[in-house]
């Protein structure tokens, strides 16, 4: 029996953090045996944020190394970058033509940008349509993501339904796969961990960086248990183990933070060292990206042939 298809992506906008890992990337590794998995680098999405060629290149290679360092096996997973498969942007255009502006104006990311009175690029506005194309081109059954991407997967589903209604059954309806306990990993200030809030713990942090981040965690506690320290610690150890420790060390924030630093270092160090080794052979990593791109291209171009027939431009 054919395996189900899973697909997800990460934007190359800078160093990933433990929120990206526990919310999404860890699942990629766990799902790679059971699913036919596509893990890609969403570089055209990142172009809304990174408009500097050197930085973009560095970040793309960065995500590629991250994927390999967390344990994605290129024999099992198709690793590619969005910009290598022009079908993504082609399909996004087709989706634009069946999508209304009021519908896209309801997107959280758009509303947030508008609330901050930022100048909003057309690319930011259309972001959900490119993401719908990413997902639907590969007939993904599931999309493992953190909860901030839930609405985007719903956009993909709605768009698939709308296309199917207008042009006939073409796209599979995808489901978001969101892990309840880590749907939103909190940052060092208790808000959602996010690069844009400056409250992250980088996934490949060096020991002094881990220390600095943990010492900066805002300690807010009513009952002697520092909530924000505990929430991050709980990513690494179950509550059954952690609660008795936090209760016995009630109010001893420094000691608890030191314990968290040690646990984070033990968790991060093996991946960090593996990433350093991988970084010594960037051409080898790029060869993996090229091979993944060739495989993804075949699937995407077959799907686009079907789409072109459906809409009547294939003569
Ligand atoms: P990106 O690059 O912002 O984030 C990558 C993944 O990390 C998850 N994440 C979190 N999960 C839990 N807690 C947090 N604090 C946290 N911060 C980030 C995100 O939910 C995401 O799963 N639009 C996507 C990239 C994308 C994509 C796709 C994903 C483009 N096309 C198609 C899936 C399918 C994004 O910006 O992710």
mmCIF file of N, CA, C and O in Angstrom, residues 69-128:
data_model
loop_
_atom_site.group_PDB
_atom_site.id
_atom_site.type_symbol
_atom_site.label_atom_id
_atom_site.label_comp_id
_atom_site.label_asym_id
_atom_site.label_seq_id
_atom_site.Cartn_x
_atom_site.Cartn_y
_atom_site.Cartn_z
ATOM 1 N N UNK A 69 20.889 18.081 10.238
ATOM 2 C CA UNK A 69 21.410 17.942 11.605
ATOM 3 C C UNK A 69 20.355 17.404 12.577
ATOM 4 O O UNK A 69 20.693 16.704 13.530
ATOM 5 N N UNK A 70 19.082 17.720 12.332
ATOM 6 C CA UNK A 70 18.061 17.193 13.262
ATOM 7 C C UNK A 70 17.763 15.725 12.975
ATOM 8 O O UNK A 70 17.038 15.079 13.720
ATOM 9 N N UNK A 71 18.275 15.229 11.843
ATOM 10 C CA UNK A 71 18.115 13.785 11.593
ATOM 11 C C UNK A 71 17.212 13.428 10.426
ATOM 12 O O UNK A 71 16.781 12.282 10.315
ATOM 13 N N UNK A 72 16.916 14.389 9.540
ATOM 14 C CA UNK A 72 16.168 13.997 8.337
ATOM 15 C C UNK A 72 17.108 13.200 7.441
ATOM 16 O O UNK A 72 18.239 13.614 7.193
ATOM 17 N N UNK A 73 16.606 12.071 6.977
ATOM 18 C CA UNK A 73 17.420 11.180 6.155
ATOM 19 C C UNK A 73 17.027 11.382 4.691
ATOM 20 O O UNK A 73 15.896 11.057 4.304
ATOM 21 N N UNK A 74 17.950 11.902 3.885
ATOM 22 C CA UNK A 74 17.593 12.191 2.485
ATOM 23 C C UNK A 74 17.203 10.950 1.681
ATOM 24 O O UNK A 74 16.609 11.078 0.613
ATOM 25 N N UNK A 75 17.483 9.774 2.221
ATOM 26 C CA UNK A 75 17.023 8.556 1.519
ATOM 27 C C UNK A 75 15.522 8.379 1.713
ATOM 28 O O UNK A 75 14.851 7.717 0.938
ATOM 29 N N UNK A 76 15.028 8.952 2.796
ATOM 30 C CA UNK A 76 13.595 8.782 3.088
ATOM 31 C C UNK A 76 12.790 10.039 2.764
ATOM 32 O O UNK A 76 11.602 9.964 2.466
ATOM 33 N N UNK A 77 13.424 11.190 2.900
ATOM 34 C CA UNK A 77 12.703 12.462 2.788
ATOM 35 C C UNK A 77 13.160 13.202 1.537
ATOM 36 O O UNK A 77 14.354 13.237 1.237
ATOM 37 N N UNK A 78 12.210 13.790 0.819
ATOM 38 C CA UNK A 78 12.579 14.628 -0.328
ATOM 39 C C UNK A 78 12.819 16.040 0.192
ATOM 40 O O UNK A 78 11.887 16.729 0.606
ATOM 41 N N UNK A 79 14.085 16.438 0.195
ATOM 42 C CA UNK A 79 14.441 17.772 0.694
ATOM 43 C C UNK A 79 14.691 18.671 -0.522
ATOM 44 O O UNK A 79 15.489 18.324 -1.398
ATOM 45 N N UNK A 80 13.984 19.774 -0.603
ATOM 46 C CA UNK A 80 14.158 20.646 -1.781
ATOM 47 C C UNK A 80 13.876 22.093 -1.409
ATOM 48 O O UNK A 80 13.444 22.381 -0.302
ATOM 49 N N UNK A 81 14.145 22.976 -2.372
ATOM 50 C CA UNK A 81 13.780 24.364 -2.096
ATOM 51 C C UNK A 81 12.732 24.832 -3.099
ATOM 52 O O UNK A 81 12.772 24.468 -4.277
ATOM 53 N N UNK A 82 11.835 25.613 -2.542
ATOM 54 C CA UNK A 82 10.650 26.081 -3.261
ATOM 55 C C UNK A 82 11.004 26.738 -4.607
ATOM 56 O O UNK A 82 10.387 26.455 -5.626
ATOM 57 N N UNK A 83 12.029 27.600 -4.600
ATOM 58 C CA UNK A 83 12.327 28.364 -5.811
ATOM 59 C C UNK A 83 12.853 27.480 -6.943
ATOM 60 O O UNK A 83 12.873 27.912 -8.099
ATOM 61 N N UNK A 84 13.257 26.240 -6.650
ATOM 62 C CA UNK A 84 13.711 25.342 -7.711
ATOM 63 C C UNK A 84 12.541 24.739 -8.485
ATOM 64 O O UNK A 84 12.736 24.129 -9.533
ATOM 65 N N UNK A 85 11.357 24.853 -7.917
ATOM 66 C CA UNK A 85 10.193 24.212 -8.546
ATOM 67 C C UNK A 85 9.232 25.338 -8.952
ATOM 68 O O UNK A 85 8.400 25.789 -8.147
ATOM 69 N N UNK A 86 9.337 25.783 -10.193
ATOM 70 C CA UNK A 86 8.571 26.966 -10.618
ATOM 71 C C UNK A 86 7.062 26.714 -10.602
ATOM 72 O O UNK A 86 6.266 27.653 -10.613
ATOM 73 N N UNK A 87 6.681 25.444 -10.528
ATOM 74 C CA UNK A 87 5.254 25.109 -10.451
ATOM 75 C C UNK A 87 4.584 25.732 -9.222
ATOM 76 O O UNK A 87 3.383 25.992 -9.231
ATOM 77 N N UNK A 88 5.359 25.975 -8.158
ATOM 78 C CA UNK A 88 4.748 26.566 -6.947
ATOM 79 C C UNK A 88 4.185 27.951 -7.259
ATOM 80 O O UNK A 88 3.044 28.261 -6.918
ATOM 81 N N UNK A 89 5.014 28.776 -7.907
ATOM 82 C CA UNK A 89 4.543 30.143 -8.174
ATOM 83 C C UNK A 89 3.498 30.138 -9.295
ATOM 84 O O UNK A 89 2.590 30.963 -9.296
ATOM 85 N N UNK A 90 3.628 29.194 -10.213
ATOM 86 C CA UNK A 90 2.634 29.116 -11.292
ATOM 87 C C UNK A 90 1.251 28.772 -10.720
ATOM 88 O O UNK A 90 0.250 29.416 -11.037
ATOM 89 N N UNK A 91 1.238 27.780 -9.835
ATOM 90 C CA UNK A 91 -0.055 27.376 -9.257
ATOM 91 C C UNK A 91 -0.604 28.472 -8.341
ATOM 92 O O UNK A 91 -1.816 28.696 -8.282
ATOM 93 N N UNK A 92 0.301 29.167 -7.654
ATOM 94 C CA UNK A 92 -0.162 30.250 -6.775
ATOM 95 C C UNK A 92 -0.910 31.302 -7.601
ATOM 96 O O UNK A 92 -1.941 31.835 -7.168
ATOM 97 N N UNK A 93 -0.425 31.593 -8.802
ATOM 98 C CA UNK A 93 -1.117 32.569 -9.665
ATOM 99 C C UNK A 93 -2.529 32.076 -10.011
ATOM 100 O O UNK A 93 -3.505 32.826 -9.950
ATOM 101 N N UNK A 94 -2.617 30.790 -10.354
ATOM 102 C CA UNK A 94 -3.941 30.245 -10.713
ATOM 103 C C UNK A 94 -4.886 30.372 -9.513
ATOM 104 O O UNK A 94 -6.043 30.768 -9.654
ATOM 105 N N UNK A 95 -4.358 30.087 -8.320
ATOM 106 C CA UNK A 95 -5.193 30.218 -7.118
ATOM 107 C C UNK A 95 -5.602 31.677 -6.885
ATOM 108 O O UNK A 95 -6.717 31.953 -6.445
ATOM 109 N N UNK A 96 -4.700 32.600 -7.190
ATOM 110 C CA UNK A 96 -5.044 34.029 -7.036
ATOM 111 C C UNK A 96 -6.306 34.377 -7.829
ATOM 112 O O UNK A 96 -7.096 35.213 -7.405
ATOM 113 N N UNK A 97 -6.447 33.740 -8.995
ATOM 114 C CA UNK A 97 -7.572 34.118 -9.859
ATOM 115 C C UNK A 97 -8.912 33.588 -9.342
ATOM 116 O O UNK A 97 -9.959 34.054 -9.781
ATOM 117 N N UNK A 98 -8.876 32.630 -8.428
ATOM 118 C CA UNK A 98 -10.169 32.130 -7.904
ATOM 119 C C UNK A 98 -10.373 32.563 -6.445
ATOM 120 O O UNK A 98 -11.263 32.069 -5.761
ATOM 121 N N UNK A 99 -9.511 33.464 -5.987
ATOM 122 C CA UNK A 99 -9.549 33.875 -4.570
ATOM 123 C C UNK A 99 -9.935 35.346 -4.471
ATOM 124 O O UNK A 99 -9.476 36.151 -5.280
ATOM 125 N N UNK A 100 -10.731 35.672 -3.472
ATOM 126 C CA UNK A 100 -11.157 37.079 -3.355
ATOM 127 C C UNK A 100 -10.286 37.820 -2.351
ATOM 128 O O UNK A 100 -9.721 37.223 -1.428
ATOM 129 N N UNK A 101 -10.240 39.126 -2.494
ATOM 130 C CA UNK A 101 -9.461 39.952 -1.564
ATOM 131 C C UNK A 101 -10.025 39.895 -0.139
ATOM 132 O O UNK A 101 -9.261 39.755 0.816
ATOM 133 N N UNK A 102 -11.353 40.007 0.045
ATOM 134 C CA UNK A 102 -11.867 39.961 1.430
ATOM 135 C C UNK A 102 -11.462 38.671 2.152
ATOM 136 O O UNK A 102 -11.179 38.681 3.342
ATOM 137 N N UNK A 103 -11.422 37.574 1.402
ATOM 138 C CA UNK A 103 -11.049 36.293 2.008
ATOM 139 C C UNK A 103 -9.587 36.336 2.484
ATOM 140 O O UNK A 103 -9.272 35.917 3.598
ATOM 141 N N UNK A 104 -8.702 36.889 1.663
ATOM 142 C CA UNK A 104 -7.286 36.966 2.059
ATOM 143 C C UNK A 104 -7.070 37.995 3.166
ATOM 144 O O UNK A 104 -6.140 37.872 3.965
ATOM 145 N N UNK A 105 -7.938 38.983 3.221
ATOM 146 C CA UNK A 105 -7.800 40.016 4.271
ATOM 147 C C UNK A 105 -8.086 39.455 5.656
ATOM 148 O O UNK A 105 -7.787 40.087 6.656
ATOM 149 N N UNK A 106 -8.680 38.274 5.697
ATOM 150 C CA UNK A 106 -8.965 37.680 7.014
ATOM 151 C C UNK A 106 -7.751 36.933 7.586
ATOM 152 O O UNK A 106 -7.803 36.435 8.716
ATOM 153 N N UNK A 107 -6.670 36.826 6.815
ATOM 154 C CA UNK A 107 -5.486 36.079 7.289
ATOM 155 C C UNK A 107 -4.864 36.776 8.497
ATOM 156 O O UNK A 107 -4.687 38.001 8.496
ATOM 157 N N UNK A 108 -4.500 35.980 9.530
ATOM 158 C CA UNK A 108 -3.917 36.571 10.752
ATOM 159 C C UNK A 108 -2.666 37.381 10.436
ATOM 160 O O UNK A 108 -2.474 38.470 10.956
ATOM 161 N N UNK A 109 -1.795 36.800 9.581
ATOM 162 C CA UNK A 109 -0.519 37.474 9.304
ATOM 163 C C UNK A 109 -0.767 38.830 8.650
ATOM 164 O O UNK A 109 -0.104 39.821 8.980
ATOM 165 N N UNK A 110 -1.743 38.875 7.767
ATOM 166 C CA UNK A 110 -2.080 40.140 7.110
ATOM 167 C C UNK A 110 -2.637 41.125 8.136
ATOM 168 O O UNK A 110 -2.243 42.295 8.193
ATOM 169 N N UNK A 111 -3.545 40.628 8.971
ATOM 170 C CA UNK A 111 -4.159 41.523 9.976
ATOM 171 C C UNK A 111 -3.125 42.056 10.956
ATOM 172 O O UNK A 111 -3.166 43.222 11.338
ATOM 173 N N UNK A 112 -2.185 41.186 11.361
ATOM 174 C CA UNK A 112 -1.128 41.635 12.290
ATOM 175 C C UNK A 112 -0.298 42.742 11.651
ATOM 176 O O UNK A 112 -0.011 43.761 12.276
ATOM 177 N N UNK A 113 0.094 42.526 10.380
ATOM 178 C CA UNK A 113 0.921 43.529 9.695
ATOM 179 C C UNK A 113 0.144 44.834 9.573
ATOM 180 O O UNK A 113 0.677 45.928 9.779
ATOM 181 N N UNK A 114 -1.133 44.713 9.276
ATOM 182 C CA UNK A 114 -1.968 45.911 9.124
ATOM 183 C C UNK A 114 -2.113 46.647 10.457
ATOM 184 O O UNK A 114 -2.018 47.874 10.514
ATOM 185 N N UNK A 115 -2.271 45.860 11.535
ATOM 186 C CA UNK A 115 -2.421 46.473 12.863
ATOM 187 C C UNK A 115 -1.170 47.248 13.252
ATOM 188 O O UNK A 115 -1.233 48.241 13.972
ATOM 189 N N UNK A 116 -0.012 46.753 12.763
ATOM 190 C CA UNK A 116 1.241 47.459 13.085
ATOM 191 C C UNK A 116 1.504 48.571 12.075
ATOM 192 O O UNK A 116 2.606 49.119 12.025
ATOM 193 N N UNK A 117 0.529 48.860 11.239
ATOM 194 C CA UNK A 117 0.628 49.879 10.176
ATOM 195 C C UNK A 117 1.865 49.708 9.324
ATOM 196 O O UNK A 117 2.499 50.683 8.938
ATOM 197 N N UNK A 118 2.209 48.444 9.061
ATOM 198 C CA UNK A 118 3.363 48.208 8.186
ATOM 199 C C UNK A 118 2.911 48.344 6.740
ATOM 200 O O UNK A 118 1.750 48.093 6.420
ATOM 201 N N UNK A 119 3.846 48.715 5.857
ATOM 202 C CA UNK A 119 3.566 48.667 4.423
ATOM 203 C C UNK A 119 3.504 47.194 4.071
ATOM 204 O O UNK A 119 4.443 46.450 4.361
ATOM 205 N N UNK A 120 2.427 46.755 3.459
ATOM 206 C CA UNK A 120 2.275 45.324 3.206
ATOM 207 C C UNK A 120 2.517 45.024 1.728
ATOM 208 O O UNK A 120 1.852 45.593 0.862
ATOM 209 N N UNK A 121 3.465 44.142 1.459
ATOM 210 C CA UNK A 121 3.757 43.796 0.062
ATOM 211 C C UNK A 121 2.644 42.892 -0.471
ATOM 212 O O UNK A 121 1.947 42.218 0.299
ATOM 213 N N UNK A 122 2.514 42.878 -1.795
ATOM 214 C CA UNK A 122 1.535 41.975 -2.405
ATOM 215 C C UNK A 122 1.918 40.527 -2.071
ATOM 216 O O UNK A 122 1.065 39.671 -1.878
ATOM 217 N N UNK A 123 3.220 40.275 -1.961
ATOM 218 C CA UNK A 123 3.697 38.931 -1.607
ATOM 219 C C UNK A 123 3.217 38.509 -0.222
ATOM 220 O O UNK A 123 2.855 37.352 -0.017
ATOM 221 N N UNK A 124 3.196 39.460 0.709
ATOM 222 C CA UNK A 124 2.700 39.137 2.053
ATOM 223 C C UNK A 124 1.197 38.870 1.991
ATOM 224 O O UNK A 124 0.686 37.946 2.619
ATOM 225 N N UNK A 125 0.516 39.675 1.212
ATOM 226 C CA UNK A 125 -0.932 39.507 1.076
ATOM 227 C C UNK A 125 -1.275 38.140 0.464
ATOM 228 O O UNK A 125 -2.185 37.457 0.911
ATOM 229 N N UNK A 126 -0.502 37.747 -0.546
ATOM 230 C CA UNK A 126 -0.760 36.487 -1.249
ATOM 231 C C UNK A 126 -0.115 35.268 -0.602
ATOM 232 O O UNK A 126 -0.254 34.158 -1.110
ATOM 233 N N UNK A 127 0.599 35.499 0.483
ATOM 234 C CA UNK A 127 1.340 34.432 1.168
ATOM 235 C C UNK A 127 0.530 33.118 1.259
ATOM 236 O O UNK A 127 1.023 32.037 0.915
ATOM 237 N N UNK A 128 -0.746 33.192 1.690
ATOM 238 C CA UNK A 128 -1.485 31.928 1.839
ATOM 239 C C UNK A 128 -1.697 31.180 0.524
ATOM 240 O O UNK A 128 -1.826 29.960 0.533
#
